[in-house]
Short mmCIF file of C-alpha atoms and ligand atoms in Angstrom, two decimals:
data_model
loop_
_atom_site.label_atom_id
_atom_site.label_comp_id
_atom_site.label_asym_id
_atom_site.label_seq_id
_atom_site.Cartn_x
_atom_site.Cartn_y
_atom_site.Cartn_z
CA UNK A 5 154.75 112.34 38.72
CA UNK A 6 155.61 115.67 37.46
CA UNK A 7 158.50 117.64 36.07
CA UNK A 8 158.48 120.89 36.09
CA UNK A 9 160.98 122.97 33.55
CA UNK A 10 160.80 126.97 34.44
CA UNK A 11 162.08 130.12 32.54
CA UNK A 12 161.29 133.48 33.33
CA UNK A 13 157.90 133.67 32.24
CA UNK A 14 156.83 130.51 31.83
CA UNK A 15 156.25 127.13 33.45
CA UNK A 16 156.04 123.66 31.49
CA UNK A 17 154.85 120.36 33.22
CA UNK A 18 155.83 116.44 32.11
CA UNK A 19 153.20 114.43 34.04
CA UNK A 20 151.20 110.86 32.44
CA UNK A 21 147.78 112.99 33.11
CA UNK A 22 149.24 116.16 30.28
CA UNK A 23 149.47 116.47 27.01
CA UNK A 24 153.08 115.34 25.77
CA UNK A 25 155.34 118.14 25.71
CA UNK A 26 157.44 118.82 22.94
CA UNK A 27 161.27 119.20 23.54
CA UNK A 28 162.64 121.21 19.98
CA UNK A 29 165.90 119.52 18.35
CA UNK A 30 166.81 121.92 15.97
CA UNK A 31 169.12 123.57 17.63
CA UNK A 32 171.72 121.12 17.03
CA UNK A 33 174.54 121.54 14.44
CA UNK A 34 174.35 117.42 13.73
CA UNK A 35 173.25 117.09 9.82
CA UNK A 36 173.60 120.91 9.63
CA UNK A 37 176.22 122.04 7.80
CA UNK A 38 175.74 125.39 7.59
CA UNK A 39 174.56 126.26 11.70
CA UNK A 40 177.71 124.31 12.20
CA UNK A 41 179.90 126.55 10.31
CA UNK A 42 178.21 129.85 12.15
CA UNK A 43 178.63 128.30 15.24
CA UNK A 44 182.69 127.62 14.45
CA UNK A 45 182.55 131.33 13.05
CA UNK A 46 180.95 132.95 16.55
CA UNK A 47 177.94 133.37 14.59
CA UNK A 48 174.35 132.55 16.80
CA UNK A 49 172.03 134.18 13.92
CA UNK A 50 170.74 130.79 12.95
CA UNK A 51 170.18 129.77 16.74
CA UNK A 52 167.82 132.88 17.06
CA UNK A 53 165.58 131.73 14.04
CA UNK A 54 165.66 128.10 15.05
CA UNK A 55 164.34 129.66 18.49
CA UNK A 56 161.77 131.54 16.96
CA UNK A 57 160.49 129.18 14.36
CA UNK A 58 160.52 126.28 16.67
CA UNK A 59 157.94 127.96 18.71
CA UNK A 60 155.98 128.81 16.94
CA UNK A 61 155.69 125.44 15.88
CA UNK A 62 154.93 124.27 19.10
CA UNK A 63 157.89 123.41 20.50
CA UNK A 64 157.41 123.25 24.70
CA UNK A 65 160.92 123.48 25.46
CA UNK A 66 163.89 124.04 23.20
CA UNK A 67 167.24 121.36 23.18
CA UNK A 68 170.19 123.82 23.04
CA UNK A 69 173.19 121.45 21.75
CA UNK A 70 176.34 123.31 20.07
CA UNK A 71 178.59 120.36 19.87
CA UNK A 72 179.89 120.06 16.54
CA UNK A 73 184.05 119.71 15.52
CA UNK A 74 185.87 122.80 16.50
CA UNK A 75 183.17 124.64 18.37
CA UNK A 76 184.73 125.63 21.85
CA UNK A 77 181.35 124.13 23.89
CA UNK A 78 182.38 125.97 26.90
CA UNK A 79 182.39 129.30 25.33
CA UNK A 80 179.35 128.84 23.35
CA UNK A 81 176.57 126.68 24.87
CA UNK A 82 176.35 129.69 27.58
CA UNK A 83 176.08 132.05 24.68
CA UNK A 84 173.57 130.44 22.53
CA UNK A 85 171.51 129.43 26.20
CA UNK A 86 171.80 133.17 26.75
CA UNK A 87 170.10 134.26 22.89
CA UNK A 88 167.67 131.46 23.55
CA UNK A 89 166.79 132.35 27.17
CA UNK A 90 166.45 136.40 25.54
CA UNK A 91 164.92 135.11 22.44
CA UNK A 92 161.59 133.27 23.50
CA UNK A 93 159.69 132.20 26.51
CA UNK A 94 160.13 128.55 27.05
CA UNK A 95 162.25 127.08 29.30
CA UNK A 96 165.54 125.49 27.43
CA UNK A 97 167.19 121.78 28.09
CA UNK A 98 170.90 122.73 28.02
CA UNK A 99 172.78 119.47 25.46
CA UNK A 100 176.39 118.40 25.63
CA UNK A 101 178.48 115.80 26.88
CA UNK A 102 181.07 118.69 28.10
CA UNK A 103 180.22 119.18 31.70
CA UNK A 104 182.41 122.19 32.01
CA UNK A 105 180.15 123.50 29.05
CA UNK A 106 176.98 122.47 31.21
CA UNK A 107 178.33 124.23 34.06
CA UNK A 108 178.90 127.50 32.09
CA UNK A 109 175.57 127.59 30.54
CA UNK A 110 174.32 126.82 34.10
CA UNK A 111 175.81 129.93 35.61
CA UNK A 112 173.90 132.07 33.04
CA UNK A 113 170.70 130.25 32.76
CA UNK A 114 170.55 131.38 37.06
CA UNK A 115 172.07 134.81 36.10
CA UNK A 116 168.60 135.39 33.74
CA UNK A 117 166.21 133.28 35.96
CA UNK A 118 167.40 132.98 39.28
CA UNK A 119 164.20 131.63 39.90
CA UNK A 120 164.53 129.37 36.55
CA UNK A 121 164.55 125.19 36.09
CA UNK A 122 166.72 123.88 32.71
CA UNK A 123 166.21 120.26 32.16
CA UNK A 124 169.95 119.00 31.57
CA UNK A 125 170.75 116.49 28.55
CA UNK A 126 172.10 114.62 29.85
CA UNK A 127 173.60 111.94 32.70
CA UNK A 128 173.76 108.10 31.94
CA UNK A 129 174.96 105.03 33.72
CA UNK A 130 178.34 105.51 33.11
CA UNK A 131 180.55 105.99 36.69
CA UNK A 132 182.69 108.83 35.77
CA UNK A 133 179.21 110.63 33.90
CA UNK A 134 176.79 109.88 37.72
CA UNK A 135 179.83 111.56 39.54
CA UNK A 136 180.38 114.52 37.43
CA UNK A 137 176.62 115.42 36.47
CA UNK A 138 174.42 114.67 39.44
CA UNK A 139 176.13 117.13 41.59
CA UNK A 140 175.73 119.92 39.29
CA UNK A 141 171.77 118.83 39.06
CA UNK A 142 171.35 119.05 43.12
CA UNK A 143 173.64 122.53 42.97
CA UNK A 144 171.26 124.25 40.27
CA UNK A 145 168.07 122.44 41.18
CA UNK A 146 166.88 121.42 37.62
CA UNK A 147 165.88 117.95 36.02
CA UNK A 148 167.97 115.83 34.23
CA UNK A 149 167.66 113.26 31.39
CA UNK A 150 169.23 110.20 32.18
CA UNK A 151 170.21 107.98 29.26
CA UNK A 152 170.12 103.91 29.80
CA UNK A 153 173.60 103.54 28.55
CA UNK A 154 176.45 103.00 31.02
CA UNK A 155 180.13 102.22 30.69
CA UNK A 156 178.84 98.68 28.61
CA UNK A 157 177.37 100.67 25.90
CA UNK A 158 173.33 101.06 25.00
CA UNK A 159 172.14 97.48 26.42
CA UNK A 160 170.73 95.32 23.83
CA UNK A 161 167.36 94.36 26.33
CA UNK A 162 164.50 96.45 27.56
CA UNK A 163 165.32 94.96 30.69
CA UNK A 164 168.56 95.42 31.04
CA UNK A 165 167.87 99.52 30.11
CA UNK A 166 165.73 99.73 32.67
CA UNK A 167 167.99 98.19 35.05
CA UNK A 168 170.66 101.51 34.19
CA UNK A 169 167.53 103.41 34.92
CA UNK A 170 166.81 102.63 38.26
CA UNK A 171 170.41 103.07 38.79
CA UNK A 172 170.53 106.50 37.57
CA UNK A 173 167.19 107.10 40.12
CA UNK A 174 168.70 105.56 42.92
CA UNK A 175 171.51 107.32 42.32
CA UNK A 176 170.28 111.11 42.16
CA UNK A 177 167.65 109.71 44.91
CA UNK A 178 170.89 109.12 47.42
CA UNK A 179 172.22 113.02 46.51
CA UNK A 180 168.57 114.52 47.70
CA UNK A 181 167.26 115.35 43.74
CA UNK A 182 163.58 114.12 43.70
CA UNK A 183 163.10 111.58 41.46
CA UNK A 184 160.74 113.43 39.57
CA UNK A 185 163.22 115.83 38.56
CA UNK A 186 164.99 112.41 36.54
CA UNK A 187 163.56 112.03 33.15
CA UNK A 188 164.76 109.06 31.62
CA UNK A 189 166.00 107.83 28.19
CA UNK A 190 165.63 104.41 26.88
CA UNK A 191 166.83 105.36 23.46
CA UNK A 192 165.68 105.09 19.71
CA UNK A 193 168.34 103.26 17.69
CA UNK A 194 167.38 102.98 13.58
CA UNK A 195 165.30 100.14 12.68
CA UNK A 196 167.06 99.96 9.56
CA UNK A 197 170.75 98.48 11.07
CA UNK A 198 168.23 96.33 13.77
CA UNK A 199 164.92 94.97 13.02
CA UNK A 200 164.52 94.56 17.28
CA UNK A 201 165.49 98.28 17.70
CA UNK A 202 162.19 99.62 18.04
CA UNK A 203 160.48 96.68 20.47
CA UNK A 204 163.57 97.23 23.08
CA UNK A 205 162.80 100.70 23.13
CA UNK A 206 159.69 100.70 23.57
CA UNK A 207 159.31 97.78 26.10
CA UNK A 208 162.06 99.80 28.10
CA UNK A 209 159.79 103.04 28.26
CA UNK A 210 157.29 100.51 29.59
CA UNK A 211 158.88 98.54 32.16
CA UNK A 212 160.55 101.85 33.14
CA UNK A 213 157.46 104.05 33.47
CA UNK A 214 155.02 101.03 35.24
CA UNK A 215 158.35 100.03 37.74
CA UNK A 216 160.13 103.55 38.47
CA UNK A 217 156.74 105.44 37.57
CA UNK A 218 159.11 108.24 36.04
CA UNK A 219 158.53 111.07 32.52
CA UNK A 220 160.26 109.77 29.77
CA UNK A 221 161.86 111.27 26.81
CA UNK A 222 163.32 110.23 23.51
CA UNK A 223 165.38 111.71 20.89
CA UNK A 224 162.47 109.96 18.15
CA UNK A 225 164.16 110.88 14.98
CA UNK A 226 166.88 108.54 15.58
CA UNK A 227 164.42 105.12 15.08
CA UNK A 228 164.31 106.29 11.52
CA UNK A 229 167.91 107.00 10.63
CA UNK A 230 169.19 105.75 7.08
CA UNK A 231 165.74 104.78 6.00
CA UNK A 232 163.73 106.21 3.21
CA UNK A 233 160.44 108.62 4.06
CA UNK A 234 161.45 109.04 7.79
CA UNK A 235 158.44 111.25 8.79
CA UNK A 236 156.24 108.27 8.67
CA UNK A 237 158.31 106.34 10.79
CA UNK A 238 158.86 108.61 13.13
CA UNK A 239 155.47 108.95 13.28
CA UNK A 240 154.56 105.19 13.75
CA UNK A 241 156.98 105.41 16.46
CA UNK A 242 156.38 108.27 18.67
CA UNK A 243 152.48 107.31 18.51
CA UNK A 244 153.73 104.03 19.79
CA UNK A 245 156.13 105.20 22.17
CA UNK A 246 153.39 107.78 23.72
CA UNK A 247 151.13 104.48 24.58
CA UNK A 248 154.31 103.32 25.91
CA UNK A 249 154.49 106.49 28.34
CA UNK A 250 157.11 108.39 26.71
CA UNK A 251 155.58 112.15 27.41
CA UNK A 252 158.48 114.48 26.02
CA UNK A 253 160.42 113.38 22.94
CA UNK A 254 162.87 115.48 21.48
CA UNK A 255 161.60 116.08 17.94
CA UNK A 256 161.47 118.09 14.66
CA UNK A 257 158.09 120.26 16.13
CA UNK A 258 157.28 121.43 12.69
CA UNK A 259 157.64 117.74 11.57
CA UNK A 260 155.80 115.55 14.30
CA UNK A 261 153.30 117.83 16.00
CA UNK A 262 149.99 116.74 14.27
CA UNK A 263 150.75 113.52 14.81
CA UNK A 264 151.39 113.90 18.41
CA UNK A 265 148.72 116.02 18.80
CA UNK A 266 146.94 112.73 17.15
CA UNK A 267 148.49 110.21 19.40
CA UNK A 268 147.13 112.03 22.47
CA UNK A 269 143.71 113.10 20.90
CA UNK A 270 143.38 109.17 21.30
CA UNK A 271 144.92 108.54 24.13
CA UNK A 272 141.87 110.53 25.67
CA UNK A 273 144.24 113.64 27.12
CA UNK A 274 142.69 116.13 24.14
CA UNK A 275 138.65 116.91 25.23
CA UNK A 276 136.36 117.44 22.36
CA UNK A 277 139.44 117.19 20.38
CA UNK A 278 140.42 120.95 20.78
CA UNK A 279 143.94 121.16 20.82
CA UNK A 280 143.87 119.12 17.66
CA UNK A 281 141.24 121.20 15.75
CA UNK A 282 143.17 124.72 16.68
CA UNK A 283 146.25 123.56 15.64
CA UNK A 284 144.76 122.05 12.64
CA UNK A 285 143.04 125.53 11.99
CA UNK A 286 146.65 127.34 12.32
CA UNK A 287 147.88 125.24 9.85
CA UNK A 288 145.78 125.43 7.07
CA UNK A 289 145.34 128.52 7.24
N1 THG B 26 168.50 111.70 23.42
C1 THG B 26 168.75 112.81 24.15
N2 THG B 26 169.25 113.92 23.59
C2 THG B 26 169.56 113.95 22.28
C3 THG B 26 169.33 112.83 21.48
C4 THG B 26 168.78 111.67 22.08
N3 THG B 26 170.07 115.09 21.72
C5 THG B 26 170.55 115.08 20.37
C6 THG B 26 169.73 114.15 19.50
N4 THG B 26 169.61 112.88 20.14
C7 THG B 26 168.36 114.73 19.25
N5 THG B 26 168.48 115.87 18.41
C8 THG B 26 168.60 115.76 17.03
C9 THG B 26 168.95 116.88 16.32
C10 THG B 26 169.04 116.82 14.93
C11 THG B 26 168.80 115.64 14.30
C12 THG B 26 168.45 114.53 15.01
C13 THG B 26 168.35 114.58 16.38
C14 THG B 26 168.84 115.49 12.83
N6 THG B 26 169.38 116.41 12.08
C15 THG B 26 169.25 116.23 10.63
C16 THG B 26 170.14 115.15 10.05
O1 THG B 26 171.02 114.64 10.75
O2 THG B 26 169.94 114.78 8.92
C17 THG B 26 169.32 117.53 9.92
C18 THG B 26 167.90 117.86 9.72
C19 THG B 26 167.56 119.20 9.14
O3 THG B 26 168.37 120.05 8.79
O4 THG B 26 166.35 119.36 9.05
O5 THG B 26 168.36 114.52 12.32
O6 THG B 26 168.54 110.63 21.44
N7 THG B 26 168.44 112.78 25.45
#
């Protein structure tokens, strides 16, 4: 089961047999007061770092979400997917609930890589979401995350996610998209408000991976929210979650990396442990 995300220049695949590939949150202006006050000012300096500095700290892919009060999506997710796409290498996942922004920054992501695959964040169960989404994911021939929430709300079971993932499967399955082109969400609510939180996530990612046999993502941080010392609960997590068959969170690279680079140095997809020595070589140095 692979995914494969494209830019120009470079080529990233999700598959159970690779290393887990790191999706880069930061450019996001939730918690960020002052990228969301560029961002209603016009001003993408701030994306351009976050670009940078994300990579190199090993960040596969970078998220690029611009959805904060009074920032007109549709005019800037295509601009800030545009100084991402001409800032570094990796291929981008395009973020917003604005479809009409998602179609924008879809126009301009083929302008600069005709030849290009986005991952788009995201679809879910909801109706209205299937019918407006989908169709733009068979048009531009990328992958999609699909998130197992529908018009109900985030179920409160692992099995009732994964039934609003094979939903979302079946349903991008009837418009011709592959379904490994549909990476799916079972979602990371804080432990702190529910003590279950973590358990339904992480049985979802593993009733949806061994029934649907699909790549899985999570937006990690969120287990953690509210809660004192979050790194090390994100960490317990994501380790967790990898065993689970989650193999691209969306996640703080600077933050988690060692300890995904961990996580699969035991799960047996490192060899002589050399992606975890070189990285731990870079950073000390
Ligand atoms: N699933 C999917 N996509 C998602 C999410 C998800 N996209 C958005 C979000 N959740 C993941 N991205 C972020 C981005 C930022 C933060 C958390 C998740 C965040 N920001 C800090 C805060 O709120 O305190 C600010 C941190 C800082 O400045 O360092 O936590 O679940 N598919």
């Amino acid at each position: 089961m692979e995914t494969i995300l494209k830019s120009t220049k470079k080529s990233v695949v999700i598959s159970p047999e690779k290393p887990t590939v790191l999706i880069g949150e930061r450019i996001n202006p939730t918690g960020k007061k002052r990228l969301a006050a560029a961002l209603v000012a016009g001003n993408l300096d701030i994306v351009r770092q976050e670009a940078e500095a994300q990579v190199e700290a090993g960040a596969d892919v970078l998220d690029v979400n611009v959805g904060a009060a009074s920032v007109d999506e549709v005019d800037m997710l295509p601009k800030a997917v545009r100084l991402v796409m001409e800032t570094v290498d990796v291929p981008v996942c395009i973020d917003s609930a604005d479809v009409d922004a998602l179609q924008a920054a879809l126009a301009v992501h083929r302008e600069l890589a005709p030849e290009g695959k986005p991952l788009i964040n995201s679809v879910n169960g909801e109706e209205a979401r299937l019918e407006q989404v989908l169709p733009l994911v068979a048009e531009y021939k990328t992958a999609v995350i699909g998130l197992t929430m529908d018009d109900e709300g985030i179920p409160d079971t692992s099995e009732k996610r994964l039934a609003v993932a094979r939903k979302i499967v079946e349903r991008a399955e009837g418009l011709g998209i592959p379904r490994e082109d549909v990476v799916i969400d079972c979602l990371a609510l804080t432990v702190g408000a529910d003590s279950q939180a973590g358990v339904v996530s992480l049985g979802a990612m593993r009733m949806v991976r061994e029934e649907l046999g699909v790549n899985l993502t999570v937006g990690a941080s969120n287990i953690s929210f509210g809660l004192p010392d979050r790194e090390v609960i994100n960490w317990a997590f994501l380790a967790m979650a990898i065993q689970n068959g989650l193999n691209c969170p969306i996640v703080d690279a600077a933050k988690v990396r060692p300890a995904i680079l961990a996580a699969d140095l035991v799960m047996g997809r490192d060899d002589y442990a050399m992606r975890y020595i070189k990285a731990y070589k870079k950073r000390t140095k």
